[in-house]
Coordinates of C-alpha atoms in Angstrom, one line a residue:
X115 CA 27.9 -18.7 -9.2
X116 CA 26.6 -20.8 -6.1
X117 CA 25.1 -19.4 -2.9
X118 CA 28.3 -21.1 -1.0
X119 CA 30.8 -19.3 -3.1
X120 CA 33.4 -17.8 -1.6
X121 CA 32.4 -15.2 1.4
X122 CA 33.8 -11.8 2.4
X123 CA 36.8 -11.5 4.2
X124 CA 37.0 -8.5 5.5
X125 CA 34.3 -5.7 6.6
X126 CA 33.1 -3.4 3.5
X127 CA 32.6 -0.2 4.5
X128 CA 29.8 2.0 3.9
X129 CA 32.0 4.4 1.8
X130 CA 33.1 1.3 0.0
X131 CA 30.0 -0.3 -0.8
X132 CA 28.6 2.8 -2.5
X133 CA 31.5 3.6 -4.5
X134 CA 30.9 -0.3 -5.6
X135 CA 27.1 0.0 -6.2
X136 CA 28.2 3.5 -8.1
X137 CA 30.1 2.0 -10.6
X138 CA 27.8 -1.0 -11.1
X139 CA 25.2 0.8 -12.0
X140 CA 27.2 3.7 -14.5
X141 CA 28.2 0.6 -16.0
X142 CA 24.8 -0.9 -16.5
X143 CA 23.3 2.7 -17.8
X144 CA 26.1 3.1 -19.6
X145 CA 24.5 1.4 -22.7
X146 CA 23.4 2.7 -26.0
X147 CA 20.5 0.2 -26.9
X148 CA 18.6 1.7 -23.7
X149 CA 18.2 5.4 -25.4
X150 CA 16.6 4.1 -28.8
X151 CA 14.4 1.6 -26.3
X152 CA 12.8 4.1 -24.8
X153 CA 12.5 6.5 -27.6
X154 CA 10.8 3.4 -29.2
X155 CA 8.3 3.3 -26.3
X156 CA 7.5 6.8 -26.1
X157 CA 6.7 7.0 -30.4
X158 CA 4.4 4.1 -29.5
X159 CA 2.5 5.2 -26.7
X160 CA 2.0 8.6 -29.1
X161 CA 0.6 5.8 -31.6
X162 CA -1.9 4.1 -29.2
X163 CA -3.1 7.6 -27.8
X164 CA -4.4 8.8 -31.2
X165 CA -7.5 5.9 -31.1
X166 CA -9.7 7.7 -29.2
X167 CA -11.2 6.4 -25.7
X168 CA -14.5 6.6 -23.7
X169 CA -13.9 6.5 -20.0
X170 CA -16.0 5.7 -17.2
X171 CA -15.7 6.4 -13.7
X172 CA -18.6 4.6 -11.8
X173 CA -19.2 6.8 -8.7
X174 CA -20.0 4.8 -5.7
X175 CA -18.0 1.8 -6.7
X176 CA -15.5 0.6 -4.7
X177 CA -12.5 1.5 -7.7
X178 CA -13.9 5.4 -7.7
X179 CA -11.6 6.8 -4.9
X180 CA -8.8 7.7 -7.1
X181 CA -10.9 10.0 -9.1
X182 CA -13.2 11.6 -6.9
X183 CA -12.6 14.6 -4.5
X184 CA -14.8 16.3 -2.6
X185 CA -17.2 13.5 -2.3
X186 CA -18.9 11.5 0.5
X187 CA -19.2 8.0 1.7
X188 CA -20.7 5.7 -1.0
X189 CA -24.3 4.9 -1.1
X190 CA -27.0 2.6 -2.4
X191 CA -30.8 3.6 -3.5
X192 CA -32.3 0.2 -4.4
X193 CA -29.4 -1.3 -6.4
X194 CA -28.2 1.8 -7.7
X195 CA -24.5 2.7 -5.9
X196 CA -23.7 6.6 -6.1
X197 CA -21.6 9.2 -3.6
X198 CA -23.3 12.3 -2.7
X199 CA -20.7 15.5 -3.6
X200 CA -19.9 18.1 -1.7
X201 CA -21.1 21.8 -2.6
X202 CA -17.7 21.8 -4.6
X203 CA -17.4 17.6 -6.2
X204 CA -14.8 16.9 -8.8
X205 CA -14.6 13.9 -10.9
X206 CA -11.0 13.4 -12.5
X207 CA -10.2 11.8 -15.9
X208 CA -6.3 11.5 -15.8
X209 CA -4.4 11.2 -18.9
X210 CA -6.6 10.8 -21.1
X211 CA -4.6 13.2 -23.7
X212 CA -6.2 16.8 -25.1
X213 CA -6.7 18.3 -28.3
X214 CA -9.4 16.0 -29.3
X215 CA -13.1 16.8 -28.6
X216 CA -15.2 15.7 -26.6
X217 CA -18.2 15.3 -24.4
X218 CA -19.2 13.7 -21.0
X219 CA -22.1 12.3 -19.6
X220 CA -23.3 12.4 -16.1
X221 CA -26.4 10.5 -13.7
X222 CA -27.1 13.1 -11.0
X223 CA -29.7 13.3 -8.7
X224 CA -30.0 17.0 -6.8
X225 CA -33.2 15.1 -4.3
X226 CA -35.0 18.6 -4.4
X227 CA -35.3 21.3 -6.7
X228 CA -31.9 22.8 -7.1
X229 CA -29.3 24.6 -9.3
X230 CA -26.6 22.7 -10.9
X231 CA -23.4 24.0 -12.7
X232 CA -21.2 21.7 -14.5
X233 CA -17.6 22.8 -15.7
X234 CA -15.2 20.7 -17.5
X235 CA -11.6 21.9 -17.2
X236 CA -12.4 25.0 -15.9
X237 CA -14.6 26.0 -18.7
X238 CA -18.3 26.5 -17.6
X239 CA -20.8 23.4 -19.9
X240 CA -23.5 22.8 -17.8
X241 CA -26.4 25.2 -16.0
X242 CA -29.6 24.3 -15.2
X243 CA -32.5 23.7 -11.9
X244 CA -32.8 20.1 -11.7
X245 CA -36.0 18.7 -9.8
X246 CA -36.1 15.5 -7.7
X247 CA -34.8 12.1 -9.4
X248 CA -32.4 10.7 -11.3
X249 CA -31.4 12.6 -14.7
X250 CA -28.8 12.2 -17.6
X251 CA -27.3 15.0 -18.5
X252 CA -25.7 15.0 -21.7
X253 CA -24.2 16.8 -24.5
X254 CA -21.6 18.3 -22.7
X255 CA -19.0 18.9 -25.0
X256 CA -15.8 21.0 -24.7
X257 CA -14.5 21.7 -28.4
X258 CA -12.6 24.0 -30.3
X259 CA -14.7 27.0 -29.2
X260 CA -13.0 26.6 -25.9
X261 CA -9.1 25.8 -26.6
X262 CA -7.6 26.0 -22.8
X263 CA -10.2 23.4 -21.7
X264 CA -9.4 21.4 -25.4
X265 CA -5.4 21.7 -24.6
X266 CA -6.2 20.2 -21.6
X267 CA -4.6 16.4 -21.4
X268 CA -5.9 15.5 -17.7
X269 CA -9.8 16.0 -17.9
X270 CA -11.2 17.0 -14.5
X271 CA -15.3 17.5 -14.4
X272 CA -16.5 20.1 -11.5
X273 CA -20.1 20.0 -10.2
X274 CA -21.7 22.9 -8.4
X275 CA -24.5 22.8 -6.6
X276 CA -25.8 24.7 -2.9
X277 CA -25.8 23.3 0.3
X278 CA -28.0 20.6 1.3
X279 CA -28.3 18.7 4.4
X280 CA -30.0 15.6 4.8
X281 CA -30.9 14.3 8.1
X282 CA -29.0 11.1 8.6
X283 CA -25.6 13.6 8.2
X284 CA -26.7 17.2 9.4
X285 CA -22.9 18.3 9.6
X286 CA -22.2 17.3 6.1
X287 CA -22.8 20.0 3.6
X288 CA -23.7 18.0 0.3
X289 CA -24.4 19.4 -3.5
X290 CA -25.6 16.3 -5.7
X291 CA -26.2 12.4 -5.9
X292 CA -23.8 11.5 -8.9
X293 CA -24.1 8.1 -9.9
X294 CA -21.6 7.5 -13.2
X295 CA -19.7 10.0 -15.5
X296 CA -18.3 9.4 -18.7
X297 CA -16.5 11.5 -21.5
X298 CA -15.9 10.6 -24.9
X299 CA -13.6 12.0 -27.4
X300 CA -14.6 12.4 -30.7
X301 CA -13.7 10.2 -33.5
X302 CA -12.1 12.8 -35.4
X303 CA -11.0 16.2 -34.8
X304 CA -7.2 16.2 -34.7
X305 CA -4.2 14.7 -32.9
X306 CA -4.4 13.9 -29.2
X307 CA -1.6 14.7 -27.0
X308 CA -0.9 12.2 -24.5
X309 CA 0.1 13.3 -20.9
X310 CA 4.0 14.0 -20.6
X311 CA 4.6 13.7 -17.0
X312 CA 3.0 10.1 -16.7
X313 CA 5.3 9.1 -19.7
X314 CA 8.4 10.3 -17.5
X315 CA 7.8 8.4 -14.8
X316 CA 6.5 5.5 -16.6
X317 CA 10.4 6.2 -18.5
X318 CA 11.9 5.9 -14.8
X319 CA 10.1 2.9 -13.6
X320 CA 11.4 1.3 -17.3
X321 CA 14.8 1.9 -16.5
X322 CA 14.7 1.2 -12.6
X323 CA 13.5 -2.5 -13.7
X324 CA 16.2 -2.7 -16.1
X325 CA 18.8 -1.9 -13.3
X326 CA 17.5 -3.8 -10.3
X327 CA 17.4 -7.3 -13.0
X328 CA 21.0 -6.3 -14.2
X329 CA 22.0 -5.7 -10.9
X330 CA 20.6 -8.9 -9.6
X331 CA 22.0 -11.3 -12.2
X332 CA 25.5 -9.1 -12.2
X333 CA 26.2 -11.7 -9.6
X334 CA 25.5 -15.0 -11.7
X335 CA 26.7 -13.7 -15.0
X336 CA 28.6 -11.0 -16.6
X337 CA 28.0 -7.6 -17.6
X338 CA 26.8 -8.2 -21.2
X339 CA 23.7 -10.7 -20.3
X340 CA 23.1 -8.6 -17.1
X341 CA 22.2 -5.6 -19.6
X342 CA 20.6 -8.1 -21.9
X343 CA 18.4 -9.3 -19.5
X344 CA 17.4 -6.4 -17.6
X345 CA 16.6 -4.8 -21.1
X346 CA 14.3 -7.8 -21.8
X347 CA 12.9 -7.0 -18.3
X348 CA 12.5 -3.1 -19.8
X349 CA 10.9 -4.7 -23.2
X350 CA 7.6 -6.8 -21.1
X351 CA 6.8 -4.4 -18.9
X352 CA 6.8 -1.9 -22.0
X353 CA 5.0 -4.0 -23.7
X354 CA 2.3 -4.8 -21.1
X355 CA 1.8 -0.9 -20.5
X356 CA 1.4 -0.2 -24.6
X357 CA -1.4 -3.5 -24.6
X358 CA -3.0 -2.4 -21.6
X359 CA -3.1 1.4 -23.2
X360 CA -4.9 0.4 -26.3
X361 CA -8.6 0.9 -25.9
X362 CA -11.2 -2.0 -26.8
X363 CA -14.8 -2.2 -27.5
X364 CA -17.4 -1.9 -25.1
X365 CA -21.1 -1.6 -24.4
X366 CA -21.4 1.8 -23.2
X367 CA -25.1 1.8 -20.8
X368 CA -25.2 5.8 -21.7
X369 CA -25.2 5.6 -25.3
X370 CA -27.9 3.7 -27.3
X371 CA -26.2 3.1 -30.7
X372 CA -24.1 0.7 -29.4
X373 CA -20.4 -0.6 -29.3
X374 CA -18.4 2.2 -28.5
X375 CA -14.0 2.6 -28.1
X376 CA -13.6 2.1 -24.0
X377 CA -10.1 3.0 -22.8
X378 CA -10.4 3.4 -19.1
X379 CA -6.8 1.3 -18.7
X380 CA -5.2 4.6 -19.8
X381 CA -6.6 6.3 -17.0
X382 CA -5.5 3.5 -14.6
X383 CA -1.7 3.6 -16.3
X384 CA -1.3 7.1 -15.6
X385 CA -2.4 7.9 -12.6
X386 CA -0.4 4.8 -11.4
X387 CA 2.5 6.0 -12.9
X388 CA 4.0 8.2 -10.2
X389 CA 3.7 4.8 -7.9
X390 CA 4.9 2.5 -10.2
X391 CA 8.0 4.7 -10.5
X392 CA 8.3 5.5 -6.8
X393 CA 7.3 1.8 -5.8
X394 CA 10.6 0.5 -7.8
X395 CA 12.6 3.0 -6.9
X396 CA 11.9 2.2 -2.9
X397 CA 12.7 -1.4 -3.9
X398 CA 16.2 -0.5 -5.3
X399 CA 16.8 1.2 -2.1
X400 CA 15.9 -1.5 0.2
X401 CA 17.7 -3.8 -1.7
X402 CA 20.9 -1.9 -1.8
X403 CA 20.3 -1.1 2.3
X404 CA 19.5 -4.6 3.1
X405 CA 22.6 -6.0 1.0
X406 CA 25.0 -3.3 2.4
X407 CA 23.9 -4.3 6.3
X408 CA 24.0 -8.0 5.7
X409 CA 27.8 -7.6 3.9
X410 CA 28.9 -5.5 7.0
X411 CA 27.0 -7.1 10.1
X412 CA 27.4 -11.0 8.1
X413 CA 30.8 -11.1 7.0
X414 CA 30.3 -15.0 6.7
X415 CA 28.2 -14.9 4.4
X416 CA 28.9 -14.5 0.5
X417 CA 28.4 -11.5 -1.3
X418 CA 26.0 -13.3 -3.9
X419 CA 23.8 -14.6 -1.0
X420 CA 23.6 -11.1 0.6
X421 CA 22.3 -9.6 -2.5
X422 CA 20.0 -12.4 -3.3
X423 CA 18.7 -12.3 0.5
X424 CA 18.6 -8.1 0.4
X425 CA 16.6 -9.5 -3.0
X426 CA 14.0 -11.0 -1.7
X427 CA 13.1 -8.6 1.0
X428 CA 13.1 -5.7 -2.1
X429 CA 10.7 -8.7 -3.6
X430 CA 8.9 -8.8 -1.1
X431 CA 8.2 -5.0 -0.3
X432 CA 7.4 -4.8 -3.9
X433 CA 4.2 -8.2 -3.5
X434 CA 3.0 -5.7 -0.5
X435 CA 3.4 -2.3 -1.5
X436 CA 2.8 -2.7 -5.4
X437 CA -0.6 -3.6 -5.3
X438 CA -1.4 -2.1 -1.7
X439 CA -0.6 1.4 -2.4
X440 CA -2.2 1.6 -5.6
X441 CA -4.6 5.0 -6.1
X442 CA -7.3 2.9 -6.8
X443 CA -7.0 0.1 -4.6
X444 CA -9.6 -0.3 -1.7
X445 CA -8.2 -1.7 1.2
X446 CA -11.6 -2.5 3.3
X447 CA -10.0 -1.6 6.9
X448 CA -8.2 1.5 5.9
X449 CA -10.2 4.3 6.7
X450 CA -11.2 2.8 10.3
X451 CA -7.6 2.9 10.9
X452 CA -6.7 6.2 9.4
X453 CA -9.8 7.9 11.3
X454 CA -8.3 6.7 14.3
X455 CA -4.9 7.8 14.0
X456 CA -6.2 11.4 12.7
X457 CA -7.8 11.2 15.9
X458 CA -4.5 10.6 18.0
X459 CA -3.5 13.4 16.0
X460 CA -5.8 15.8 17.3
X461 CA -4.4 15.1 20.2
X462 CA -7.3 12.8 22.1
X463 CA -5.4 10.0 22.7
X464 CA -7.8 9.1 25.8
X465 CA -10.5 8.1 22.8
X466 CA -7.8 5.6 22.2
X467 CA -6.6 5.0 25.4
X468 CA -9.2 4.5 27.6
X469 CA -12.4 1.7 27.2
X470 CA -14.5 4.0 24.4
X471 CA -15.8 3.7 20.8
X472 CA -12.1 1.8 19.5
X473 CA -12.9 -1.1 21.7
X474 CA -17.0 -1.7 20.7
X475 CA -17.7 -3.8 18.6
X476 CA -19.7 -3.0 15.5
X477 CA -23.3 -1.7 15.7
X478 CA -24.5 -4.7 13.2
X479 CA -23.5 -6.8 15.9
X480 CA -26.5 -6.0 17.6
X481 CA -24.7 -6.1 21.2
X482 CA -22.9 -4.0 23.6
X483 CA -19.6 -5.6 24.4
X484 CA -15.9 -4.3 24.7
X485 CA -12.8 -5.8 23.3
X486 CA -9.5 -4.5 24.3
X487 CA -8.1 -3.5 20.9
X488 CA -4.7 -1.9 21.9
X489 CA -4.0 1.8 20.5
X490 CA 0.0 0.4 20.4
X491 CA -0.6 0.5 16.1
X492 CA -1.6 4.0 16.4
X493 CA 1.0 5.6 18.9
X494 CA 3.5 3.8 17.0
X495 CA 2.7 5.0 13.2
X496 CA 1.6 8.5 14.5
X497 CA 5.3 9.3 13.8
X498 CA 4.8 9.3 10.2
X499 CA 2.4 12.1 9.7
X500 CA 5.8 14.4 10.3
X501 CA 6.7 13.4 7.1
X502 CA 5.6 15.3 3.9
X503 CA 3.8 12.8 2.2
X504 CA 0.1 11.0 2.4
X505 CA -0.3 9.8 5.7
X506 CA -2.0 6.4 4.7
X507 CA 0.6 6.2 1.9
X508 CA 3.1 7.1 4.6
X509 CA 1.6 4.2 7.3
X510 CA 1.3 1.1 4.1
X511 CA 5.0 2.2 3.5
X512 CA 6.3 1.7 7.1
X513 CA 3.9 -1.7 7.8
X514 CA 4.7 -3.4 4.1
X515 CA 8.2 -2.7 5.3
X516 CA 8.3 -4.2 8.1
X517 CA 6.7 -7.4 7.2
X518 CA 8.4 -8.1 4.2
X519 CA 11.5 -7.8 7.1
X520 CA 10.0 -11.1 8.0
X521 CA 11.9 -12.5 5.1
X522 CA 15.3 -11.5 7.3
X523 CA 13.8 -13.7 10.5
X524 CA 12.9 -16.8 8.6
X525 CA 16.3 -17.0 6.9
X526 CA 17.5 -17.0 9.9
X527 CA 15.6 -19.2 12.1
X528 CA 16.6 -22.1 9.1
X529 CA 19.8 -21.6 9.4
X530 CA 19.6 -22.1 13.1
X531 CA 17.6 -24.8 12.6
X532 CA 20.5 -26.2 10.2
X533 CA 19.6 -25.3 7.0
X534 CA 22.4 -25.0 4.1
X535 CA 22.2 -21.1 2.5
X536 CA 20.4 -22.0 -0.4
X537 CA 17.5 -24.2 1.4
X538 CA 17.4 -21.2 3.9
X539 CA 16.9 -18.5 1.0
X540 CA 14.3 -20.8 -0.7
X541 CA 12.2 -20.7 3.0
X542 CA 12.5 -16.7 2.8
X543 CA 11.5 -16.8 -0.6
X544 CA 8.5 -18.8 0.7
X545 CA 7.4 -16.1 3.2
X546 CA 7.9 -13.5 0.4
X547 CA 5.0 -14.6 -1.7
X548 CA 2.7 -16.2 1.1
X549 CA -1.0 -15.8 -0.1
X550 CA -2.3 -15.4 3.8
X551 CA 0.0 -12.5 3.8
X552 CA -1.6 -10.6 0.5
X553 CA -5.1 -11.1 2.1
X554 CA -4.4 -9.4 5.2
X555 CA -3.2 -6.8 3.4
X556 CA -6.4 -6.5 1.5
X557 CA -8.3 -6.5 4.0
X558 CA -6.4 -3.6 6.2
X559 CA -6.1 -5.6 9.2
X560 CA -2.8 -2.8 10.1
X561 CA -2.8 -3.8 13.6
X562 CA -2.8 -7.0 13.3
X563 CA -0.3 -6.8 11.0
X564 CA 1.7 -5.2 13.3
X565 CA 1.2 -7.3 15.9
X566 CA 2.3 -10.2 13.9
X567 CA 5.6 -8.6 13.0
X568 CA 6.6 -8.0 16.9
X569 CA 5.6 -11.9 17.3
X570 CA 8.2 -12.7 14.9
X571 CA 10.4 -10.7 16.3
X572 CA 9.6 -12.2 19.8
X573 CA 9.8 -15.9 18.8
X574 CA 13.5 -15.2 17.1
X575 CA 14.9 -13.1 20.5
X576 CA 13.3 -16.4 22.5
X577 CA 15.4 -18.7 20.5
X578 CA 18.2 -16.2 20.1
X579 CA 19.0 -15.2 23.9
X580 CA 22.2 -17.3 25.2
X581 CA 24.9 -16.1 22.5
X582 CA 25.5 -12.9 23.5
X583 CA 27.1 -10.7 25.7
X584 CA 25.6 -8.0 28.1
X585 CA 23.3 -10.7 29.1
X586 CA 21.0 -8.8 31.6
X587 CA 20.5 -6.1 28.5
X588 CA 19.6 -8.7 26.5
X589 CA 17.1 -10.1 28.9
X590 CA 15.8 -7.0 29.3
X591 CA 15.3 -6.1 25.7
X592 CA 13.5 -9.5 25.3
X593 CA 11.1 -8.5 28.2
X594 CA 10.0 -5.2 26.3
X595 CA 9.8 -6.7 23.0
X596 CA 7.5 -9.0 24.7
X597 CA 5.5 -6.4 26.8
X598 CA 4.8 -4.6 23.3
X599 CA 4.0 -7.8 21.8
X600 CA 1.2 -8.3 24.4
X601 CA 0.2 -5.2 24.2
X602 CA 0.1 -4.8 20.1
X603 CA -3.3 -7.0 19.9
X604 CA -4.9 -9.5 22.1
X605 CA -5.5 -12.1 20.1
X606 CA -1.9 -12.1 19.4
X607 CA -0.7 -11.9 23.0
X608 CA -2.9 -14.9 23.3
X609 CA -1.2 -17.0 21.0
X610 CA 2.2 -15.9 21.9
X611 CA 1.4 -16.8 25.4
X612 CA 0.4 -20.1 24.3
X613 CA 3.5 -20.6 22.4
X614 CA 5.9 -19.6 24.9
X615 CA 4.6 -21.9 27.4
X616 CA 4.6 -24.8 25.1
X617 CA 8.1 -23.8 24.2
X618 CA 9.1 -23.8 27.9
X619 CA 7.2 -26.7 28.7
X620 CA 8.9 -28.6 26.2
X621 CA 12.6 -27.3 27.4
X622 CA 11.5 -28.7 30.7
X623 CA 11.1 -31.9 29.3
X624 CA 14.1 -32.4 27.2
X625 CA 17.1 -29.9 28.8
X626 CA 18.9 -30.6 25.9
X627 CA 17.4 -28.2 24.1
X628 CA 18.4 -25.5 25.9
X629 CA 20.1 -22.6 24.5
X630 CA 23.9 -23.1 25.6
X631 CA 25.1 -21.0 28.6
X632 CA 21.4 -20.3 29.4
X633 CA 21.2 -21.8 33.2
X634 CA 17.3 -22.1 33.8
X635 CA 15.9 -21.1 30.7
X636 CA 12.4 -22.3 30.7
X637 CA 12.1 -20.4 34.2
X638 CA 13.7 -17.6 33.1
X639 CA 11.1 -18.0 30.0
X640 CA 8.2 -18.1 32.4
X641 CA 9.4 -15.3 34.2
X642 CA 9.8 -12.9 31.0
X643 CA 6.3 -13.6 29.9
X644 CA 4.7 -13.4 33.1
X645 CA 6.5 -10.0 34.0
X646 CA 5.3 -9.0 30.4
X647 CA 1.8 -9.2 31.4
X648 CA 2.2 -7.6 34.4
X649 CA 3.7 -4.6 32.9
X650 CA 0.6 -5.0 29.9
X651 CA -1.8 -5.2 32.6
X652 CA -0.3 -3.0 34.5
X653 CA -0.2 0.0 31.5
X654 CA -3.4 -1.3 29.6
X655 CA -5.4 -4.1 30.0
X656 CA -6.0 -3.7 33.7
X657 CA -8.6 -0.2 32.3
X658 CA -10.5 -2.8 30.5
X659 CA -11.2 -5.8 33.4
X660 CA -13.7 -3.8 35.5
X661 CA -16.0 -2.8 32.0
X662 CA -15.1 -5.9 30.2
X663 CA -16.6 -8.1 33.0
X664 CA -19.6 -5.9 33.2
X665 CA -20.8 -5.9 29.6
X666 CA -20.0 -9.4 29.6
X667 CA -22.5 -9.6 33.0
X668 CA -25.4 -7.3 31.5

């Protein structure tokens, strides 16, 4: 079926559309292969789970924030990374499956003579007075002498040690340098029970891939190669979690004899699986939002090119979030950010507000100088922490969202610009898997982020101002979309400045161009941007001229 088919005549309403999406999806559940699928899947993961694993968790990398609690910032002592814990540190082993034994392996480092008490699962293995330097402690082993620990199928290692303050960080209350820790299970020694509530959810993310493919392709083809296809869907990413749950051979730096069984990708799988499953399931939900909106708010368009738009917005939230939200994933920027918006929280917003420590520049720059960051990012996620999930969870939910709205504008700015449905789906498309987009991202650069999603937003209402009615609303709404755009970041208000004038610069020069029924537009284009820096200046910027000019002058 074509993008041009034939489009909706009338209005769906929302009552409509669900009792639609309803039976579209009973009827792609409703299909007996998918029970014996994933039986299949769970008998094989039991398979892969009984080679046993050794698993590393390399405290003071970059990838060790997902399994450590209770520690501080990371380190490094000539080459060698660590995180110093807390008088409480816990190191976590998730899913790795119980009933085998086995024993873990720590590099600790107390920097003065001090106690240290090592529990795994609860079960005390470890005591011992530890003087300065680096020591291995090994032979830890939990085994059938203590069964709650052995039962056991997350494994989470506790370190105890007393206070100590050093005196770069007086305030922080620290226990002991830890380095690496590793466990091993034994070779033999009985069956090992792999985690069940990771194998539910990775069950739920299966079948939520299998219905957001059928549901797609329900559109192009019919019911039969929908399922078909979505179960093949089902079948890879199975596949790829079984392969990447199979431990391989590795050259373990605590162990001397050797090659050893390394399975740390089945710690990775299930503490992802939670996200994975929640991740798809917010896709699934956007799409069928996104589709319903365009079918009632579009009626032009067809109901195959509504879904395969709402598609690539669900597409693209999936790029963003997917990788962004991971437990593991470092995202450099992120705890800048979230440090400052715990800090609105508190309620000292003047930190934010006023010329302070979130406009200097870093101390490596080796100068004193003040940027205007704007704390418009902050005030405007701050929201979020209402909710009862993560906050910085929460705030990559709410920013991946919004950009992967994008998708939305640049459909529509081609088909202003004349492009057929299909050309304009393939320019969205475009946007959705932008490489510049996934490196800002990785980087953490929320703000500007943010800022670049109100630019968008700007830039459209510029070229979209003329059609409707209500006209002085309209003009108004434009005027605070562009005092927010100003204000979000000012490199951004920069560039939007620049483009705006060369937008009404060009309008002066060829009139033609002029939106229809717009008398004056470049002056009226002028004027919005200029009264949007007044009211910028006017709320924010005008704190900053007095200091700026003087550190500039010193």
């Amino acid at each position: 079926m074509a993008l041009s088919s034939t489009p909706n005549v009338s209005r769906p309403t929302l009552s409509g559309v669900m009792g639609d999406e309803a039976r579209t999806l009973l009827r792609l559940l409703k299909w007996w292969p998918l029970l014996p699928v994933l039986l299949l899947f769970l008998g094989a993961v039991f398979l892969t789970y009984q080679t046993p694993g050794t698993y590393l968790v390399d405290v003071g990398s970059p990838s060790d924030e997902a399994y450590t609690v209770n520690f501080h910032t990371r380190l490094d002592d000539n080459g060698t990374t660590y995180r110093w814990s807390d008088v409480y540190g816990y190191v976590l082993f998730p899913g790795i499956g119980g009933g085998r034994p086995l024993a873990a392996y720590m590099l600790v480092d107390t920097e003065r003579t001090a106690p240290l008490q090592v529990f795994i699962n609860g079960v005390q293995v470890y005591s011992s007075t530890l003087t300065p330097g680096w020591h291995i402690l090994d032979a830890l082993r939990v085994d059938a002498t203590h069964p709650a620990a052995l039962q056991s199928r997350d494994t989470v290692i506790e370190l105890r040690s007393p206070d100590y303050r050093t005196e770069d960080a007086p305030t922080e209350p620290k226990g002991v340098k830890v380095d690496g820790v590793s466990v091993f299970q034994d070779l033999d020694g009985g069956v090992i029970w792999p985690p069940i509530a990771p194998l539910l959810w990775l069950c739920v993310a299966l079948v939520l891939l299998y219905v957001l493919v059928g549901r797609m392709l329900l559109v192009w083809t019919g019911t039969g190669r929908a399922r078909l296809y979505g179960l093949l869907a089902l079948v890879a990413l199975a596949g790829a979690i079984l392969w990447a749950l199979v431990p391989y051979k590795w050259d373990d730096k605590y162990v001397d004899s050797g090659a050893v069984i390394y399975g740390n990708n089945r710690v990775l799988i299930t503490a992802d699986a939670g996200h994975i499953a929640a991740t798809l399931f917010a896709v699934l939900l956007i799409a069928l939002v996104v589709e319903w909106v365009l079918r009632v708010r579009v009626p032009a368009m067809t109901t195959t090119a509504c879904r395969v738009l709402a598609g690539l917005v669900a597409m693209a939230f999936l790029l963003r979030f997917g990788g962004m939200a991971l437990p593991q994933s470092v995202i450099v920027d992120m705890p800048y950010h979230m440090k400052w918006l715990n800090t609105l929280l508190t309620g000292d917003w003047q930190s934010l507000y006023f010329p302070g420590g979130l406009s200097a520049v870093p101390r490596e720059w080796g100068m004193e100088l003040l940027i205007p960051k704007s704390p418009l990012f902050y005030f405007a996620f701050a929201p979020l922490s209402v909710l009862p999930f993560d906050l910085a969870t929460s705030v990559k939910w709410l920013l991946c969202l919004l950009d992967a709205s994008v998708v939305l504008v640049v459909f529509w700015l081609a088909r202003r610009a004349g492009a057929r449905v299909g050309a304009a789906s393939f320019a969205a498309a475009l946007y959705a898997v932008m490489p510049l987009v996934f490196r800002a991202f990785a980087y953490g650069i929320l703000p500007t982020i943010f800022a670049q999603w109100l630019a968008v937003l700007l830039f459209a209402a510029v070229l979209g101002v003329g059609s409707g009615r209500a006209r002085v609303w309209v003009w108004f709404g434009v005027l605070l979309l562009a005092t927010l755009t100003l204000l979000s970041f000012p490199t951004v208000a920069l560039f939007v400045s620049m483009v705006v004038v060369g937008y009404a610069v060009l309008l002066l020069l060829r009139p033609r161009l002029r939106p229809v029924g717009v008398p004056r537009y470049s002056w009226w284009l002028l004027g919005t941007l200029a009264g949007g820096w007044v009211l910028a200046v006017w709320t924010y910027y005008g704190l900053y001229i007095s200091p700026v000019m003087t550190s500039v002058s010193a």
